[in-house]
């Protein structure tokens, strides 16, 4: 069961590399939130109310509901609908994404450690690389934010796979990370568009040597 | 530690709620009294070397850097008070409460004895720093804040993945001591991946390659006195986070590999510092690139090992005094000129003689000429490089240091002696600010000629821990 959700998560990452519409980005981020909720619930070590509350807040409340809603609000407000430049970039992104998938699978295969859930590690690494590819290859700030959210989701996925001595501490750290992403989305929504009128990372070039 | 954190946050909150400057300053005075009392309590109350609350430790590393932080932060507070004399009360109180929160978050990083707690406080420093960087509310400040929050968050998230890898390979331990015991039996390839992710992520705080850029941008946009804290206290927080992982990895098979990575990162940081010191046209960015260069030397020291580790620690301690002094001198300079442009500002020696002397002496110390303490640390690192027979590293370091010396000398000479093209506001600025910044420099120079036995013992203790 968990494996099917993990595969679905990988599919969302591949789809993210070929889609060009920002509404799809927001939908995928929301879908990833729901997948992470399912995985986290299935992997709960025991019925601990504090842990359950953290998991529900992190995945359902923030990742599946609030963050996608803010993304939709950003799309409505800034009226940006798709990545700059279509056509060839789709194919290039897909190739880069598949190369990242191959690299993640290879590293996972070579490590082959019994003490670690290697599938989760491989997928988390793929999410990290996918997020970085999105940040580096796309021009608009919105894509960069989605890239960061994807990295966060990968980190969260891996955190559900490891058994640590103090899971509450790990949950607190994840919560702080989510808070940072909401802060970033808030800054984008309320400040950047007002002050700089930028939907493009190229406009952010005043701070340089 | 928990009481210290609560009290500090409450005092920062009271500064934020204050309605007059006097009330903000009173909250600040109380805050620094708490810092001083906490340091005294650790050192004389028998707490030195003990653990606190399961997540913190009052070890030598944390305590030394906390004392440095308290001193630098106090200087920054005093200089900021003058810097923002005409500021709107809302911005004034917000700035000072964020300054106190940043100091508290950095202290949390220093004393953390748990890899997840270190990460949490580092993330908290990003939040506080972002508020300080955005203080001016200009388009440039917003851009720098956005970049800082975005790159820091991405870097820290990457580091977090590395931390999770490290923990899972060490049976779920999060405390540094148990991590150190368990990584020895961990899969080396797994450890290497974890170290690479952690190093890459924390580089945004320590201002080394690859994520050094945001530290430079942050210093550029933040008010000048706050830059003194960001380029020393916060950079030291990044250093401590990496150094604690370095100590953890000492028993692992991947340690040798980590040292090679640190040498590479150090050389690249030094090269970037040397290159951009010549290119930049802004004094704050100029000093920030000098931080990148110095942290590169520190990374090389850690990577080379032996007495290089001792030297790296000594270098960081002395760099804290020197860089904070120079950043505060820049804050004084900002009172007089319109900006920080290197090609327009000049004749500083006749406009503010004390400040100019502070810059010249600071430059001599920064360039590691005797009696600079940086001379001692750099010499020790070079000796270890020679002892290891790493001649190519020696050649690259010396070449890059020559470029650094030329760049820094030429820029500071321009500041003091080239004709001034900028508007001069207040040539009779308050000289005591320049003198007070020079006090930090004097402390560094004292360490250059005389290293107290106590400091030597403490650094020995940190290195052998």
XYZ file of C-alpha atoms in Angstrom:
674
model
C 0.000 0.000 0.000
C 2.723 2.440 1.023
C 4.717 1.499 -2.086
C 1.804 2.518 -4.347
C 1.661 5.937 -2.687
C 5.420 6.339 -3.069
C 5.167 5.461 -6.788
C 2.335 7.965 -7.141
C 4.591 10.564 -5.522
C 7.292 9.804 -8.124
C 4.715 10.171 -10.910
C 3.754 13.630 -9.608
C 7.427 14.625 -9.727
C 7.773 13.468 -13.336
C 4.551 15.279 -14.276
C 5.844 18.433 -12.595
C 8.748 18.496 -15.026
C 6.535 18.504 -18.123
C 3.616 20.653 -17.091
C 3.704 24.347 -17.923
C 0.532 25.638 -16.303
C 0.806 27.045 -12.807
C -2.630 25.757 -11.845
C -1.246 22.257 -12.429
C 1.702 23.075 -10.199
C -0.665 24.051 -7.379
C -2.773 20.929 -7.910
C 0.336 18.706 -7.815
C 1.578 20.353 -4.617
C -1.842 19.697 -3.076
C -1.867 16.095 -4.333
C 1.590 15.547 -2.856
C 0.226 16.817 0.465
C -2.551 14.201 0.391
C -0.081 11.443 -0.570
C 2.217 12.431 2.275
C -0.746 12.381 4.665
C -1.596 8.832 3.617
C 2.036 7.663 3.912
C 2.526 9.368 7.277
C -0.666 7.825 8.693
C 0.290 4.372 7.442
C 3.747 4.688 8.971
C 2.732 6.078 12.365
C 4.827 4.248 14.959
C 1.968 4.106 17.452
C -1.263 5.984 18.148
C 0.391 8.904 19.868
C -1.939 11.913 19.920
C 0.833 14.517 19.826
C 2.476 12.833 16.825
C -0.893 12.421 15.110
C -1.690 16.091 15.647
C 1.648 17.118 14.160
C 1.196 14.833 11.148
C -2.325 16.138 10.474
C -1.233 19.749 10.845
C 1.832 19.320 8.638
C 0.292 17.336 5.827
C -3.469 17.871 5.721
C -3.685 21.414 7.018
C -0.562 22.986 5.556
C 0.686 20.854 2.663
C -2.664 19.737 1.231
C -4.881 22.746 2.002
C -3.279 26.044 3.040
C -0.145 26.099 0.836
C -2.038 25.159 -2.394
C -4.689 27.770 -1.579
C -1.981 30.423 -1.234
C -0.511 29.249 -4.555
C -3.911 29.645 -6.212
C -4.238 33.098 -4.636
C -0.819 34.058 -6.033
C -1.885 32.854 -9.505
C -5.123 34.869 -9.330
C -3.432 37.977 -8.039
C -0.391 38.057 -10.287
C -2.253 36.694 -13.322
C 0.678 34.471 -14.221
C -0.487 31.262 -15.779
C 2.442 29.409 -17.239
C 6.225 29.181 -17.386
C 8.009 31.524 -19.762
C 8.883 29.899 -23.076
C 7.089 26.739 -24.064
C 7.821 23.884 -26.452
C 11.429 22.791 -26.275
C 11.740 23.486 -22.517
C 9.225 20.717 -21.819
C 11.361 18.054 -23.474
C 14.550 19.350 -21.849
C 12.894 19.355 -18.408
C 11.662 15.808 -18.900
C 15.136 14.612 -19.882
C 16.673 16.375 -16.881
C 14.032 14.948 -14.563
C 14.565 11.404 -15.855
C 18.330 11.844 -15.513
C 17.757 12.907 -11.891
C 15.580 9.833 -11.375
C 18.300 7.607 -12.831
C 20.962 9.290 -10.669
C 18.841 8.864 -7.513
C 18.164 5.211 -8.325
C 21.878 4.578 -8.985
C 23.010 6.196 -5.723
C 20.345 4.240 -3.822
C 21.457 1.006 -5.511
C 25.140 1.595 -4.683
C 24.482 2.496 -1.055
C 22.240 -0.581 -0.538
C 22.217 -0.226 3.238
C 20.063 -2.558 5.315
C 19.514 -0.057 8.116
C 17.738 2.470 5.886
C 14.527 2.342 3.937
C 16.166 2.789 0.562
C 13.001 3.423 -1.455
C 12.187 6.446 0.685
C 15.770 7.647 0.474
C 15.813 7.326 -3.315
C 12.509 9.153 -3.752
C 13.552 11.915 -1.313
C 16.771 12.379 -3.291
C 14.773 12.519 -6.517
C 12.456 15.129 -4.976
C 15.486 17.179 -3.915
C 16.989 17.027 -7.418
C 13.610 17.741 -9.070
C 13.146 20.808 -6.869
C 16.639 22.059 -7.661
C 16.080 21.492 -11.401
C 12.855 23.484 -11.208
C 14.643 26.319 -9.393
C 17.609 26.391 -11.755
C 15.886 25.812 -15.093
C 12.740 27.925 -14.717
C 12.742 31.678 -14.930
C 9.727 32.721 -12.925
C 9.820 33.101 -9.142
C 6.609 31.096 -8.853
C 8.388 28.013 -10.253
C 11.196 28.553 -7.749
C 8.713 28.507 -4.892
C 7.161 25.299 -6.186
C 10.683 23.854 -6.441
C 11.270 24.677 -2.790
C 7.925 23.103 -1.794
C 8.866 19.932 -3.679
C 12.214 19.760 -1.824
C 10.333 20.182 1.450
C 7.949 17.367 0.521
C 10.895 15.097 -0.267
C 12.469 15.869 3.106
C 9.150 15.186 4.838
C 8.767 11.882 2.996
C 12.175 10.759 4.175
C 11.475 11.909 7.741
C 8.466 9.559 7.856
C 10.720 6.643 6.883
C 13.261 6.940 9.665
C 12.755 5.990 13.269
C 14.396 8.612 15.431
C 14.692 8.763 19.194
C 12.646 11.962 19.426
C 10.113 12.163 16.577
C 8.537 15.243 18.133
C 11.767 17.170 17.532
C 11.811 16.129 13.887
C 8.163 17.181 13.591
C 8.925 20.558 15.125
C 11.711 21.084 12.616
C 9.424 20.130 9.733
C 6.777 22.524 11.068
C 9.317 25.359 11.155
C 10.255 24.551 7.571
C 6.609 24.768 6.553
C 6.350 28.090 8.374
C 9.257 29.352 6.276
C 7.516 28.327 3.072
C 4.342 30.119 4.139
C 6.403 33.195 5.002
C 7.955 33.077 1.544
C 4.596 32.701 -0.147
C 3.300 35.589 1.968
C 6.225 37.801 0.982
C 5.635 36.954 -2.665
C 1.904 37.575 -2.395
C 1.949 40.809 -0.433
C 5.305 42.485 -1.030
C 7.154 41.452 -4.177
C 4.288 42.009 -6.557
C 3.470 45.362 -4.940
C 6.971 46.760 -4.730
C 8.833 45.293 -7.667
C 5.926 44.212 -9.887
C 7.941 41.195 -10.801
C 6.824 37.794 -11.881
C 10.201 37.139 -13.329
C 13.460 36.312 -11.534
C 15.323 38.453 -14.095
C 13.723 41.519 -12.511
C 15.452 40.770 -9.232
C 18.870 42.014 -10.306
C 19.306 45.218 -8.332
C 21.343 43.538 -5.602
C 24.600 42.661 -7.336
C 28.250 43.712 -7.703
C 19.002 27.275 29.134
C 15.240 27.149 28.704
C 14.849 29.988 31.264
C 17.520 31.994 29.450
C 15.693 31.548 26.150
C 12.309 32.458 27.638
C 13.689 35.527 29.410
C 15.533 36.734 26.309
C 12.492 36.278 24.086
C 10.291 38.069 26.632
C 12.685 41.021 26.742
C 12.735 41.151 22.940
C 8.928 41.058 23.044
C 8.838 43.903 25.562
C 11.078 45.976 23.258
C 8.634 45.277 20.435
C 5.711 46.422 22.575
C 7.478 49.551 23.844
C 6.070 52.923 22.812
C 9.099 55.107 23.497
C 12.785 54.883 22.568
C 13.687 54.995 26.215
C 11.599 51.897 26.903
C 13.231 50.071 23.965
C 16.681 51.016 25.248
C 15.741 49.905 28.772
C 14.614 46.533 27.417
C 17.921 46.349 25.541
C 19.916 47.150 28.687
C 18.062 44.409 30.566
C 18.615 42.001 27.681
C 22.390 42.514 27.759
C 22.377 42.262 31.551
C 20.751 38.837 31.100
C 23.434 37.837 28.552
C 26.202 38.924 30.923
C 24.580 37.205 33.900
C 24.126 34.013 31.880
C 27.790 33.994 30.822
C 28.916 34.626 34.411
C 26.552 31.909 35.676
C 28.033 29.366 33.242
C 31.637 30.265 34.002
C 31.486 30.751 37.757
C 28.374 28.833 38.744
C 29.889 25.437 38.084
C 27.826 24.895 34.941
C 30.777 24.931 32.522
C 30.965 21.586 30.729
C 27.584 20.386 31.930
C 24.428 19.554 29.962
C 21.130 21.397 30.170
C 17.616 20.163 29.505
C 18.828 17.241 27.374
C 19.156 19.407 24.278
C 21.893 21.880 25.250
C 25.416 21.805 26.620
C 27.577 24.499 28.191
C 30.734 23.157 26.576
C 33.873 25.140 25.790
C 32.913 25.691 22.141
C 29.484 27.130 22.897
C 30.633 29.195 25.867
C 33.571 30.900 24.128
C 31.475 31.857 21.141
C 28.587 32.964 23.349
C 30.850 35.407 25.200
C 32.038 36.754 21.833
C 28.439 37.021 20.628
C 27.330 38.937 23.722
C 30.201 41.422 23.321
C 29.659 41.987 19.589
C 25.885 42.187 19.969
C 26.240 44.821 22.724
C 28.478 46.940 20.474
C 25.981 46.514 17.639
C 23.150 47.618 19.926
C 25.001 50.762 21.032
C 25.989 51.697 17.468
C 22.476 50.989 16.220
C 21.031 53.298 18.841
C 23.001 56.186 17.312
C 22.487 54.960 13.743
C 18.687 54.986 14.128
C 18.424 58.156 16.198
C 15.967 59.743 13.756
C 14.098 56.545 12.925
C 10.337 56.143 13.247
C 9.513 54.472 16.594
C 7.715 51.509 14.961
C 10.720 50.648 12.810
C 13.064 51.420 15.712
C 11.454 48.990 18.139
C 11.012 46.308 15.460
C 14.690 46.492 14.567
C 15.884 46.237 18.161
C 13.542 43.404 19.094
C 14.699 41.469 16.000
C 18.318 42.160 16.957
C 17.676 40.645 20.394
C 15.827 37.673 18.910
C 18.659 37.076 16.444
C 21.184 37.135 19.298
C 19.059 34.633 21.234
C 18.633 32.313 18.239
C 22.386 32.393 17.572
C 23.040 31.551 21.239
C 20.676 28.583 20.809
C 22.818 27.320 17.908
C 26.002 27.703 19.963
C 24.750 25.690 22.929
C 22.716 23.054 21.071
C 23.844 19.519 21.810
C 21.410 17.944 19.407
C 21.703 18.073 15.639
C 17.961 18.758 15.157
C 18.015 21.544 17.769
C 20.970 23.169 15.994
C 18.964 23.037 12.781
C 15.849 24.520 14.424
C 17.782 27.491 15.835
C 19.584 28.034 12.516
C 16.199 28.219 10.827
C 15.108 30.691 13.521
C 18.128 32.886 12.695
C 16.877 33.029 9.088
C 13.521 34.421 10.260
C 15.132 37.066 12.495
C 17.759 38.055 9.930
C 15.100 38.404 7.224
C 13.287 41.015 9.327
C 16.519 42.958 9.869
C 17.511 42.804 6.180
C 14.072 44.114 5.176
C 14.338 47.007 7.652
C 14.696 49.738 4.986
C 11.645 48.484 3.053
C 13.183 49.526 -0.256
C 13.033 47.463 -3.468
C 16.680 46.477 -2.921
C 16.019 45.417 0.675
C 13.004 43.387 -0.455
C 15.017 41.681 -3.182
C 17.845 40.862 -0.767
C 15.337 39.569 1.805
C 13.580 37.410 -0.750
C 16.858 35.927 -1.952
C 18.052 35.418 1.614
C 14.894 33.645 2.773
C 14.609 31.573 -0.387
C 18.218 30.413 -0.655
C 18.581 29.935 3.113
C 15.389 27.875 3.278
C 16.432 25.733 0.322
C 19.916 25.296 1.786
C 18.623 24.500 5.256
C 16.075 22.024 3.833
C 18.940 20.325 1.982
C 20.961 20.219 5.197
C 17.946 18.708 6.936
C 17.887 15.842 4.467
C 21.556 15.285 5.298
C 20.765 15.345 9.020
C 18.006 12.763 8.577
C 20.420 10.560 6.629
C 23.024 10.877 9.352
C 20.475 10.067 12.072
C 18.992 7.096 10.260
C 22.463 5.657 9.699
C 23.160 6.097 13.426
C 20.051 4.254 14.682
C 17.944 7.367 15.088
C 20.257 9.255 17.444
C 20.064 13.010 17.377
C 22.477 13.977 20.193
C 25.982 14.744 18.949
C 27.660 12.468 21.499
C 25.642 9.369 20.547
C 25.897 10.255 16.845
C 29.690 10.301 17.200
C 29.637 6.829 18.754
C 27.372 5.306 16.130
C 28.570 6.806 12.842
C 31.778 4.749 13.094
C 29.874 1.663 11.997
C 27.794 3.509 9.383
C 27.912 2.970 5.622
C 30.712 5.319 4.335
C 28.924 6.174 1.085
C 25.822 7.059 3.069
C 27.888 9.232 5.406
C 29.529 10.986 2.473
C 26.140 11.830 0.969
C 24.931 13.121 4.354
C 28.041 15.263 4.881
C 27.804 16.731 1.403
C 24.163 17.737 1.959
C 24.851 19.213 5.407
C 27.925 21.125 4.234
C 26.112 22.441 1.180
C 23.129 23.546 3.265
C 25.034 25.171 6.122
C 27.352 26.999 3.708
C 24.659 29.676 3.464
C 25.220 30.518 7.131
C 29.004 30.165 7.241
C 29.321 32.186 4.007
C 31.457 29.688 2.161
C 31.125 28.100 -1.280
C 28.532 27.234 -2.697
C 25.800 29.337 -1.009
C 27.987 32.273 0.074
C 26.135 34.807 -2.114
C 23.170 35.363 0.147
C 25.376 36.291 3.090
C 26.945 38.989 0.928
C 23.525 40.227 -0.215
C 22.230 40.179 3.364
C 25.132 42.293 4.615
C 24.638 44.671 1.711
C 20.958 45.305 2.430
C 20.939 45.158 6.235
C 21.620 48.308 8.275
C 25.401 48.617 8.709
C 25.568 47.931 12.499
C 23.466 44.770 12.044
C 25.889 43.633 9.322
C 28.522 43.449 12.056
C 26.435 40.812 13.829
C 25.430 38.959 10.651
C 29.001 38.717 9.372
C 30.393 37.514 12.705
C 27.843 36.010 15.124
C 25.714 34.396 12.442
C 28.721 33.233 10.426
C 30.118 31.702 13.624
C 26.783 29.888 14.091
C 27.255 28.302 10.657
C 30.848 27.455 11.574
C 29.799 25.793 14.846
C 27.061 23.788 13.092
C 29.640 22.467 10.597
C 32.336 22.012 13.241
C 30.054 19.855 15.405
C 29.330 17.606 12.398
C 33.091 17.561 11.706
C 33.711 16.279 15.250
C 30.938 13.704 14.893
C 32.456 12.400 11.679
C 35.954 12.111 13.191
C 35.403 8.430 14.001
C 33.801 7.631 10.650
C 35.445 6.218 7.552
C 34.105 9.186 5.620
C 36.155 11.667 7.694
C 39.109 11.772 5.296
C 36.718 12.468 2.467
C 35.034 15.241 4.460
C 38.439 16.858 5.011
C 39.154 16.794 1.276
C 35.772 18.385 0.584
C 36.513 21.099 3.169
C 39.852 21.881 1.493
C 38.144 22.145 -1.885
C 35.358 24.321 -0.463
C 37.944 26.470 1.322
C 40.027 27.008 -1.809
C 36.951 27.875 -3.875
C 35.744 30.320 -1.197
C 39.176 31.917 -1.042
C 39.256 32.209 -4.834
C 35.770 33.762 -4.950
C 36.693 36.182 -2.170
C 39.895 37.192 -3.969
C 38.090 37.653 -7.283
C 35.143 39.686 -5.997
C 37.188 41.847 -3.629
C 38.555 43.436 -6.802
C 35.241 43.649 -8.622
C 32.817 45.082 -6.120
C 32.064 48.803 -5.844
C 30.459 48.772 -2.409
C 32.302 48.813 0.921
C 29.810 46.531 2.673
C 29.943 43.919 -0.064
C 33.713 44.345 -0.060
C 33.921 43.438 3.648
C 31.451 40.587 3.097
C 33.688 39.060 0.433
C 36.519 39.379 2.923
C 34.387 37.230 5.271
C 33.998 34.646 2.467
C 37.774 34.669 2.014
C 38.456 34.276 5.752
C 35.922 31.490 6.156
C 37.614 29.803 3.193
C 40.882 29.879 5.165
C 39.027 28.402 8.153
C 37.620 25.586 5.993
C 41.133 24.863 4.684
C 42.368 24.737 8.302
C 39.692 22.201 9.239
C 40.377 20.213 6.089
C 44.133 20.086 6.538
C 43.764 18.847 10.144
C 46.516 18.728 12.804
C 47.315 22.182 14.176
C 45.195 23.532 11.331
C 42.070 22.799 13.388
C 43.424 24.786 16.352
C 44.368 27.590 13.982
C 40.936 27.540 12.329
C 39.224 28.015 15.697
C 41.610 30.799 16.682
C 41.068 32.409 13.282
C 37.286 32.441 13.726
C 37.558 33.958 17.218
C 39.892 36.740 16.061
C 37.985 37.336 12.838
C 34.918 38.057 14.983
C 36.672 41.018 16.617
C 38.270 42.330 13.423
C 35.259 42.062 11.129
C 32.784 43.469 13.649
C 35.119 46.409 14.212
C 35.381 47.136 10.473
C 31.634 46.759 9.911
C 30.965 49.211 12.739
C 33.475 51.619 11.159
C 31.445 51.327 7.956
C 28.345 52.241 9.982
C 30.157 55.383 11.197
C 31.176 56.126 7.598
C 27.523 55.921 6.555
C 26.743 58.836 8.921
C 29.095 60.988 6.883
C 28.596 59.876 3.272
C 25.524 59.125 1.208
C 26.318 55.502 0.562
C 29.056 52.913 0.373
C 30.291 53.415 -3.199
C 34.007 52.786 -3.513
C 34.457 54.917 -6.641
C 32.846 58.012 -5.061
C 33.883 58.018 -1.417
C 37.332 59.357 -0.535
C 39.501 61.690 1.536
C 38.278 59.966 4.676
C 41.572 60.666 6.445
C 40.821 64.389 6.563
C 37.046 64.035 7.065
C 37.175 61.568 9.961
C 40.758 60.903 11.031
C 39.856 58.484 13.840
C 37.613 56.418 11.574
C 40.256 56.377 8.817
C 42.916 55.175 11.261
C 40.438 52.497 12.386
C 40.096 51.381 8.773
C 43.854 51.406 8.106
C 44.732 49.513 11.292
C 41.793 47.164 10.682
C 43.087 46.495 7.184
C 46.562 45.686 8.501
C 45.035 43.255 11.005
C 42.656 41.764 8.428
C 45.529 41.179 6.034
C 47.279 39.184 8.753
C 50.337 41.406 9.112
C 51.951 41.179 12.570
C 50.778 41.903 15.269
C 47.556 40.560 13.794
C 46.225 37.384 15.430
C 45.234 36.252 11.939
C 48.969 36.135 11.165
C 49.347 33.513 13.905
C 46.461 31.371 12.635
C 47.343 31.637 8.936
C 50.982 30.837 9.681
C 49.916 27.727 11.618
C 47.679 26.587 8.749
C 50.485 27.137 6.230
C 52.927 25.241 8.488
C 50.550 22.284 8.598
C 50.144 22.401 4.804
C 53.955 22.313 4.434
C 54.263 19.529 7.023
C 51.769 17.480 4.981
C 53.709 18.208 1.797
C 50.627 19.654 0.087
C 52.644 22.061 -2.049
C 49.953 22.695 -4.631
C 47.553 23.867 -1.905
C 50.307 26.081 -0.521
C 50.916 27.638 -3.954
C 47.220 28.284 -4.611
C 46.635 29.750 -1.123
C 49.645 32.067 -1.344
C 48.703 33.248 -4.829
C 45.129 33.977 -3.762
C 46.290 35.714 -0.566
C 48.518 38.005 -2.676
C 45.475 39.017 -4.746
C 43.490 39.592 -1.537
C 46.243 41.771 -0.041
C 46.481 43.879 -3.196
C 42.690 44.288 -3.468
C 42.118 45.236 0.168
C 45.079 47.639 0.324
C 44.090 49.440 -2.876
C 40.462 49.843 -1.736
C 41.277 51.157 1.725
C 43.879 53.549 0.289
C 41.202 54.875 -2.073
C 38.827 55.396 0.846
C 41.395 57.410 2.752
C 43.233 59.331 0.057
C 41.322 59.565 -3.259
C 39.394 62.839 -3.872
C 35.910 62.608 -2.413
C 33.041 62.802 -4.942
C 30.242 62.006 -2.504
C 28.162 64.413 -0.457
C 29.468 64.901 3.101
C 26.729 65.154 5.744
C 28.326 65.582 9.117
C 32.105 65.804 9.148
C 32.032 66.277 12.939
C 30.434 62.913 13.547
C 30.648 61.330 16.938
C 34.244 60.142 17.194
C 33.491 57.951 20.190
C 31.748 55.563 17.812
C 34.964 55.156 15.831
C 36.921 54.764 19.061
C 34.509 52.147 20.397
C 34.777 50.155 17.154
C 38.552 50.359 17.525
C 38.255 48.793 20.985
C 37.229 45.528 19.311
C 40.236 45.810 17.016
C 42.494 46.416 20.009
C 41.162 43.214 21.595
C 42.119 41.322 18.427
C 45.601 42.854 18.416
C 46.140 41.883 22.041
C 45.350 38.293 21.032
C 47.925 38.672 18.253
C 50.788 39.351 20.644
C 49.554 37.482 23.699
C 47.223 34.528 23.788
C 46.103 34.001 27.389
C 46.738 30.558 28.827
C 43.012 30.223 29.493
C 42.124 30.801 25.833
C 44.785 28.323 24.702
C 43.443 25.725 27.130
C 39.870 26.288 25.995
C 40.780 25.936 22.312
C 42.821 22.810 23.152
C 39.760 21.469 24.932
C 37.515 22.195 21.942
C 39.931 20.569 19.508
C 40.347 17.423 21.596
C 36.676 17.047 22.575
